[in-house]
Tab-separated table of C-alpha atoms in Angstrom:
chain	number	residue	atom	x	y	z
J	1	UNK	CA	-3.004	13.122	40.270
J	2	UNK	CA	-3.677	9.755	41.724
J	3	UNK	CA	-7.012	9.694	39.602
J	4	UNK	CA	-4.942	10.443	36.825
J	5	UNK	CA	-2.467	7.701	37.023
J	6	UNK	CA	-5.969	5.533	37.856
J	7	UNK	CA	-7.364	6.231	34.452
J	8	UNK	CA	-4.568	6.211	32.438
J	9	UNK	CA	-3.580	2.477	33.913
J	10	UNK	CA	-7.063	1.869	32.784
J	11	UNK	CA	-6.936	3.362	29.493
J	12	UNK	CA	-3.838	1.178	29.043
J	13	UNK	CA	-5.937	-1.841	30.471
J	14	UNK	CA	-8.696	-1.557	28.357
J	15	UNK	CA	-7.918	-0.228	24.920
J	16	UNK	CA	-6.605	-3.893	23.761
J	17	UNK	CA	-9.560	-5.011	24.397
J	18	UNK	CA	-11.737	-2.137	22.844
J	19	UNK	CA	-9.396	-2.303	19.598
J	20	UNK	CA	-9.564	-6.160	19.622
J	21	UNK	CA	-13.531	-5.879	19.921
J	22	UNK	CA	-14.295	-3.531	17.339
J	23	UNK	CA	-11.745	-4.014	14.709
J	24	UNK	CA	-14.016	-7.269	13.296
J	25	UNK	CA	-16.842	-5.037	13.684
J	26	UNK	CA	-15.655	-2.017	11.649
J	27	UNK	CA	-13.520	-3.696	8.898
J	28	UNK	CA	-16.775	-5.382	6.504
J	29	UNK	CA	-17.986	-1.906	6.639
J	30	UNK	CA	-14.568	0.073	5.451
J	31	UNK	CA	-14.403	0.762	1.635
J	32	UNK	CA	-11.716	-1.769	0.310
J	33	UNK	CA	-10.573	-3.193	-3.568
J	34	UNK	CA	-11.810	-6.425	-4.775
J	35	UNK	CA	-10.918	-8.211	-8.058
J	36	UNK	CA	-7.903	-5.535	-8.793
J	37	UNK	CA	-4.341	-6.174	-10.171
J	38	UNK	CA	-2.257	-4.289	-7.511
J	39	UNK	CA	1.265	-3.665	-7.511
J	40	UNK	CA	2.979	-2.385	-4.325
J	41	UNK	CA	5.953	-0.057	-5.310
J	42	UNK	CA	8.980	0.255	-2.582
J	43	UNK	CA	12.356	1.242	-2.166
J	44	UNK	CA	13.819	-1.140	-0.368
J	45	UNK	CA	13.092	-4.846	1.088
J	46	UNK	CA	11.243	-4.847	4.025
J	47	UNK	CA	9.447	-1.500	3.419
J	48	UNK	CA	6.416	-4.048	2.588
J	49	UNK	CA	6.757	-5.651	6.136
J	50	UNK	CA	7.457	-1.929	8.063
J	51	UNK	CA	4.720	0.264	6.563
J	52	UNK	CA	2.453	-1.610	4.456
J	53	UNK	CA	1.845	-4.804	6.166
J	54	UNK	CA	-1.790	-4.128	6.942
J	55	UNK	CA	-2.105	-3.259	3.436
J	56	UNK	CA	-0.778	-6.650	1.941
J	57	UNK	CA	-2.500	-8.403	4.276
J	58	UNK	CA	-6.033	-7.180	4.050
J	59	UNK	CA	-5.805	-7.120	-0.233
J	60	UNK	CA	-4.130	-10.374	-0.497
J	61	UNK	CA	-7.224	-11.924	1.460
J	62	UNK	CA	-8.644	-15.098	-1.054
J	63	UNK	CA	-12.126	-13.608	-0.563
J	64	UNK	CA	-11.097	-10.518	-2.441
J	65	UNK	CA	-10.062	-11.514	-5.640
J	66	UNK	CA	-7.160	-9.629	-5.893
J	67	UNK	CA	-3.425	-10.128	-7.433
J	68	UNK	CA	-1.144	-8.379	-5.710
J	69	UNK	CA	2.736	-8.028	-6.430
J	70	UNK	CA	5.604	-5.742	-5.308
J	71	UNK	CA	8.202	-4.286	-6.916
J	72	UNK	CA	11.086	-3.019	-5.114
J	73	UNK	CA	13.261	-0.904	-6.850
J	74	UNK	CA	16.843	-1.359	-5.105
J	75	UNK	CA	18.191	-4.450	-3.211
J	76	UNK	CA	19.019	-2.709	-0.413
J	77	UNK	CA	22.476	-2.968	-0.571
J	78	UNK	CA	23.982	-0.665	1.094
J	79	UNK	CA	25.897	-2.603	3.494
J	80	UNK	CA	26.434	-5.786	0.824
J	81	UNK	CA	23.712	-7.496	1.487
J	82	UNK	CA	21.591	-7.529	-1.427
J	83	UNK	CA	20.990	-11.262	-2.210
J	84	UNK	CA	20.159	-11.740	1.416
J	85	UNK	CA	17.521	-9.113	1.355
J	86	UNK	CA	16.131	-10.079	-1.745
J	87	UNK	CA	15.533	-13.429	-0.357
J	88	UNK	CA	14.295	-12.435	2.728
J	89	UNK	CA	11.735	-9.926	0.832
J	90	UNK	CA	10.260	-13.024	-1.328
J	91	UNK	CA	10.067	-14.799	2.098
J	92	UNK	CA	8.164	-12.119	3.790
J	93	UNK	CA	5.711	-11.413	0.996
J	94	UNK	CA	4.905	-15.279	1.074
J	95	UNK	CA	3.840	-14.611	4.409
J	96	UNK	CA	1.885	-11.383	4.446
J	97	UNK	CA	-0.203	-13.549	1.516
J	98	UNK	CA	1.539	-12.870	-2.234
J	99	UNK	CA	0.069	-15.614	-4.472
J	100	UNK	CA	3.720	-16.841	-5.566
J	101	UNK	CA	7.284	-15.838	-5.076
J	102	UNK	CA	7.360	-15.226	-8.670
J	103	UNK	CA	4.962	-12.120	-7.422
J	104	UNK	CA	7.784	-10.208	-6.157
J	105	UNK	CA	10.385	-8.421	-8.613
J	106	UNK	CA	13.558	-6.690	-7.255
J	107	UNK	CA	15.340	-4.322	-9.362
J	108	UNK	CA	19.040	-3.685	-9.297
J	109	UNK	CA	20.106	-0.554	-11.373
J	110	UNK	CA	22.709	2.032	-10.898
J	111	UNK	CA	20.210	4.351	-11.315
J	112	UNK	CA	18.139	3.570	-7.947
J	113	UNK	CA	21.217	2.800	-5.566
J	114	UNK	CA	20.052	2.157	-1.731
J	115	UNK	CA	21.129	5.747	0.300
J	116	UNK	CA	19.752	7.725	2.416
J	117	UNK	CA	21.034	10.999	0.206
J	118	UNK	CA	20.204	9.835	-3.314
J	119	UNK	CA	17.045	11.408	-4.882
J	120	UNK	CA	16.064	9.382	-7.652
J	121	UNK	CA	15.055	10.670	-10.797
J	122	UNK	CA	11.168	10.527	-11.078
J	123	UNK	CA	11.430	10.532	-15.213
J	124	UNK	CA	13.435	7.252	-14.886
J	125	UNK	CA	10.800	5.683	-12.294
J	126	UNK	CA	8.198	6.547	-14.736
J	127	UNK	CA	9.905	5.326	-17.892
J	128	UNK	CA	10.613	1.905	-15.693
J	129	UNK	CA	7.052	1.453	-14.515
J	130	UNK	CA	5.679	2.133	-18.123
J	131	UNK	CA	7.872	-0.596	-19.840
J	132	UNK	CA	6.511	-3.027	-16.952
J	133	UNK	CA	2.741	-1.935	-16.974
J	134	UNK	CA	1.943	-0.103	-20.062
J	135	UNK	CA	4.518	-1.207	-22.793
J	136	UNK	CA	1.752	-0.262	-25.363
J	137	UNK	CA	1.206	3.006	-24.633
J	138	UNK	CA	3.856	4.701	-26.920
J	139	UNK	CA	1.737	3.231	-30.089
J	140	UNK	CA	-1.276	3.794	-28.418
J	141	UNK	CA	-0.943	7.375	-27.951
J	142	UNK	CA	0.234	8.086	-31.635
J	143	UNK	CA	-2.763	6.139	-32.535
J	144	UNK	CA	-5.341	7.837	-30.865
J	145	UNK	CA	-6.588	4.832	-28.675
J	146	UNK	CA	-7.399	4.816	-25.204
J	147	UNK	CA	-4.139	3.797	-22.773
J	148	UNK	CA	-4.384	0.212	-20.989
J	149	UNK	CA	-1.984	-1.297	-18.742
J	150	UNK	CA	-1.553	-4.456	-17.219
J	151	UNK	CA	-2.644	-2.969	-13.272
J	152	UNK	CA	-5.284	-1.730	-11.915
J	153	UNK	CA	-4.116	-0.394	-8.879
J	154	UNK	CA	-0.489	1.095	-7.772
J	155	UNK	CA	0.420	2.070	-4.186
J	156	UNK	CA	3.482	3.554	-2.773
J	157	UNK	CA	4.318	5.897	-0.182
J	158	UNK	CA	3.266	9.608	-0.055
J	159	UNK	CA	4.946	12.991	-0.613
J	160	UNK	CA	7.022	12.994	2.675
J	161	UNK	CA	7.867	8.844	2.733
J	162	UNK	CA	6.660	8.121	6.068
J	163	UNK	CA	10.291	8.322	7.377
J	164	UNK	CA	11.035	11.094	5.220
J	165	UNK	CA	13.708	8.677	3.560
J	166	UNK	CA	14.445	10.165	0.013
J	167	UNK	CA	14.191	6.951	-1.980
J	168	UNK	CA	10.621	6.649	-0.334
J	169	UNK	CA	9.757	10.232	-1.505
J	170	UNK	CA	10.965	9.273	-5.200
J	171	UNK	CA	8.669	6.678	-5.570
J	172	UNK	CA	6.156	9.127	-4.905
J	173	UNK	CA	7.091	11.294	-7.652
J	174	UNK	CA	8.418	8.696	-10.102
J	175	UNK	CA	4.538	6.962	-9.495
J	176	UNK	CA	2.565	10.379	-10.268
J	177	UNK	CA	5.124	10.919	-13.199
J	178	UNK	CA	3.947	7.444	-14.541
J	179	UNK	CA	0.082	8.265	-14.227
J	180	UNK	CA	0.635	11.276	-15.410
J	181	UNK	CA	1.672	9.859	-18.371
J	182	UNK	CA	-1.122	7.626	-18.865
J	183	UNK	CA	-3.593	10.003	-18.586
J	184	UNK	CA	-1.832	12.652	-20.661
J	185	UNK	CA	-4.797	12.704	-23.613
J	186	UNK	CA	-7.558	14.459	-21.530
J	187	UNK	CA	-10.456	12.162	-23.217
J	188	UNK	CA	-8.772	9.124	-21.487
J	189	UNK	CA	-8.542	8.720	-17.720
J	190	UNK	CA	-5.741	6.716	-16.361
J	191	UNK	CA	-6.365	2.932	-16.027
J	192	UNK	CA	-4.366	2.885	-13.291
J	193	UNK	CA	-5.229	4.195	-9.993
J	194	UNK	CA	-3.053	5.619	-7.601
J	195	UNK	CA	-2.897	5.047	-3.692
J	196	UNK	CA	-0.358	6.572	-1.289
J	197	UNK	CA	0.357	5.811	2.203
J	198	UNK	CA	-0.387	8.685	4.474
J	199	UNK	CA	2.628	9.945	6.872
J	200	UNK	CA	1.895	11.385	10.398
J	201	UNK	CA	3.212	12.870	13.005
J	202	UNK	CA	6.082	10.977	15.167
J	203	UNK	CA	3.419	10.951	18.200
J	204	UNK	CA	1.223	8.860	16.085
J	205	UNK	CA	3.557	7.240	14.454
J	206	UNK	CA	4.252	5.407	17.704
J	207	UNK	CA	1.215	5.039	19.015
J	208	UNK	CA	0.714	1.632	17.759
J	209	UNK	CA	-3.239	0.598	17.886
J	210	UNK	CA	-4.189	4.035	19.716
J	211	UNK	CA	-3.682	5.524	16.572
J	212	UNK	CA	-6.935	3.897	15.088
J	213	UNK	CA	-8.765	6.769	16.671
J	214	UNK	CA	-7.588	9.774	14.697
J	215	UNK	CA	-6.991	7.722	11.546
J	216	UNK	CA	-10.947	6.952	11.454
J	217	UNK	CA	-11.544	10.445	12.781
J	218	UNK	CA	-9.378	11.726	9.877
J	219	UNK	CA	-11.151	9.396	7.291
J	220	UNK	CA	-14.620	10.305	8.249
J	221	UNK	CA	-13.776	13.871	8.027
J	222	UNK	CA	-12.229	14.392	4.714
J	223	UNK	CA	-12.396	11.366	2.609
J	224	UNK	CA	-15.143	9.087	4.213
J	225	UNK	CA	-18.142	10.930	2.500
J	226	UNK	CA	-17.074	8.427	-0.309
J	227	UNK	CA	-19.747	5.988	-0.603
J	228	UNK	CA	-19.873	2.302	0.379
J	229	UNK	CA	-19.482	-0.376	-2.317
J	230	UNK	CA	-22.754	-1.084	-3.601
J	231	UNK	CA	-23.724	-4.779	-2.659
J	232	UNK	CA	-23.850	-7.105	-5.199
J	233	UNK	CA	-26.684	-7.995	-7.206
J	234	UNK	CA	-27.940	-11.547	-6.385
J	235	UNK	CA	-27.120	-13.883	-9.307
J	236	UNK	CA	-30.094	-15.609	-11.328
J	237	UNK	CA	-29.800	-19.316	-11.778
J	238	UNK	CA	-27.870	-19.833	-15.151
J	239	UNK	CA	-27.515	-15.975	-15.746
J	240	UNK	CA	-23.913	-15.183	-16.513
J	241	UNK	CA	-24.238	-11.464	-17.202
J	242	UNK	CA	-24.482	-10.996	-13.333
J	243	UNK	CA	-20.602	-11.705	-13.459
J	244	UNK	CA	-20.055	-9.441	-15.914
J	245	UNK	CA	-22.247	-6.587	-13.915
J	246	UNK	CA	-19.833	-7.488	-11.126
J	247	UNK	CA	-16.870	-7.236	-12.670
J	248	UNK	CA	-18.474	-3.403	-14.309
J	249	UNK	CA	-19.089	-2.330	-10.555
J	250	UNK	CA	-15.176	-3.216	-9.382
J	251	UNK	CA	-13.779	-1.275	-12.299
J	252	UNK	CA	-15.787	1.371	-11.470
J	253	UNK	CA	-15.423	1.669	-7.789
J	254	UNK	CA	-12.772	3.834	-6.807
J	255	UNK	CA	-12.499	4.902	-3.295
J	256	UNK	CA	-10.956	8.108	-2.390
J	257	UNK	CA	-9.689	6.583	1.138
J	258	UNK	CA	-8.731	3.142	2.182
J	259	UNK	CA	-8.187	2.018	5.996
J	260	UNK	CA	-6.684	-1.229	6.937
J	261	UNK	CA	-7.172	-2.174	10.683
J	262	UNK	CA	-5.071	-5.483	11.320
J	263	UNK	CA	-5.791	-7.780	14.090
J	264	UNK	CA	-3.803	-8.328	16.973
J	265	UNK	CA	-3.558	-11.779	17.813
J	266	UNK	CA	-5.129	-13.756	15.009
J	267	UNK	CA	-3.776	-15.258	11.791
J	268	UNK	CA	-3.746	-12.293	9.093
J	269	UNK	CA	-3.097	-9.845	11.812
J	270	UNK	CA	-0.207	-8.029	13.671
J	271	UNK	CA	0.955	-11.149	14.494
J	272	UNK	CA	1.551	-11.962	10.968
J	273	UNK	CA	3.392	-8.887	10.399
J	274	UNK	CA	5.725	-9.246	13.574
J	275	UNK	CA	6.584	-12.723	12.088
J	276	UNK	CA	7.509	-11.039	8.443
J	277	UNK	CA	10.108	-8.672	9.920
J	278	UNK	CA	11.497	-10.895	12.392
J	279	UNK	CA	11.355	-14.529	10.595
J	280	UNK	CA	11.777	-13.180	7.065
J	281	UNK	CA	14.374	-10.192	7.383
J	282	UNK	CA	16.554	-11.705	10.050
J	283	UNK	CA	19.691	-9.557	8.750
J	284	UNK	CA	17.568	-6.607	9.349
J	285	UNK	CA	16.437	-7.439	13.042
J	286	UNK	CA	18.834	-5.005	15.080
J	287	UNK	CA	17.699	-3.984	18.396
J	288	UNK	CA	15.695	-0.586	17.187
J	289	UNK	CA	13.673	-2.519	14.938
J	290	UNK	CA	11.790	-4.399	17.626
J	291	UNK	CA	11.035	-1.044	19.401
J	292	UNK	CA	9.485	-0.307	15.677
J	293	UNK	CA	7.501	-3.163	15.131
J	294	UNK	CA	6.335	-3.118	19.062
J	295	UNK	CA	5.099	0.735	18.606
J	296	UNK	CA	4.740	1.494	14.693
J	297	UNK	CA	1.247	2.068	14.028
J	298	UNK	CA	2.134	1.015	10.183
J	299	UNK	CA	2.717	-2.857	12.069
J	300	UNK	CA	-1.283	-2.237	12.900
J	301	UNK	CA	-2.902	-0.141	10.367
J	302	UNK	CA	-2.792	2.073	6.889
J	303	UNK	CA	-4.725	4.799	5.766
J	304	UNK	CA	-4.220	5.318	1.672
J	305	UNK	CA	-5.368	8.185	-0.036
J	306	UNK	CA	-6.030	8.338	-3.508
J	307	UNK	CA	-4.230	10.488	-6.143
J	308	UNK	CA	-5.468	12.850	-8.098
J	309	UNK	CA	-3.090	13.687	-11.166
J	310	UNK	CA	-5.341	14.758	-14.532
J	311	UNK	CA	-3.550	17.492	-15.643
J	312	UNK	CA	-0.539	17.745	-13.251
J	313	UNK	CA	2.184	19.940	-14.341
J	314	UNK	CA	4.252	19.473	-11.704
J	315	UNK	CA	4.277	15.507	-12.173
J	316	UNK	CA	5.217	15.775	-15.584
J	317	UNK	CA	7.576	18.296	-15.443
J	318	UNK	CA	11.491	17.129	-15.983
């Protein structure tokens, strides 16, 4: 028993140091997204910080060339704090790296009320996404043209919504219906990739950075077969064609899985995610929130999966 306690104490002492050491070494070797127009689709203000902070922090780094926006389908007005929470979302988004306050959009509609019992209509979600991101779809479809959109990537919750919140789960089904509409013509693939945040067991959910081990193992064994992005070609002097080649490489690169690991203490890591919750979302900082931000793996790491939606009968079913 004494040896077990000793080993447990040693693990607690050594694990943070190992994580801090290995994350900067691993991150450059993991697939990512570059030069993309990205929308994070969330249900409530604070979802971006409580669940998606590692993703937003990684994808808003200037060197990625991405433009990230947040679309929130409710103001979280269940307790009458909608106006306050909208301002908090903007503040949090800026802390997490958004380029400007105008990159945060909040929808207020009777169709999308914040509630633990409301299931939002996926067709209404898909219709809203279509109006926002593919307004020419109906005309293009009628003319037999290839569909286009003003975003390249949509990110949201998976089918169990991390916390089983019905509003989170509704976003998953609505997003799939939107992608299905974009790819309705089999000769044209969807111009938008859909990535969803992986839900895990309760034990893993509250294991903080220790969940990096099973997360990376899962990535390697189930989705890590996707090849790393090829290195960019060295530019030749006064040859603008290389820029076009780089853009083509980015357009044709669709990693099947993404893992984002935040550093624990440095700027742009877990400390920034903590700050986004505690200083931006002050109206939500009741006692149990501190337990979440201290223990949740979603404050430190995210893994996303590319959804395959082509010919998805379930997504298009009314």
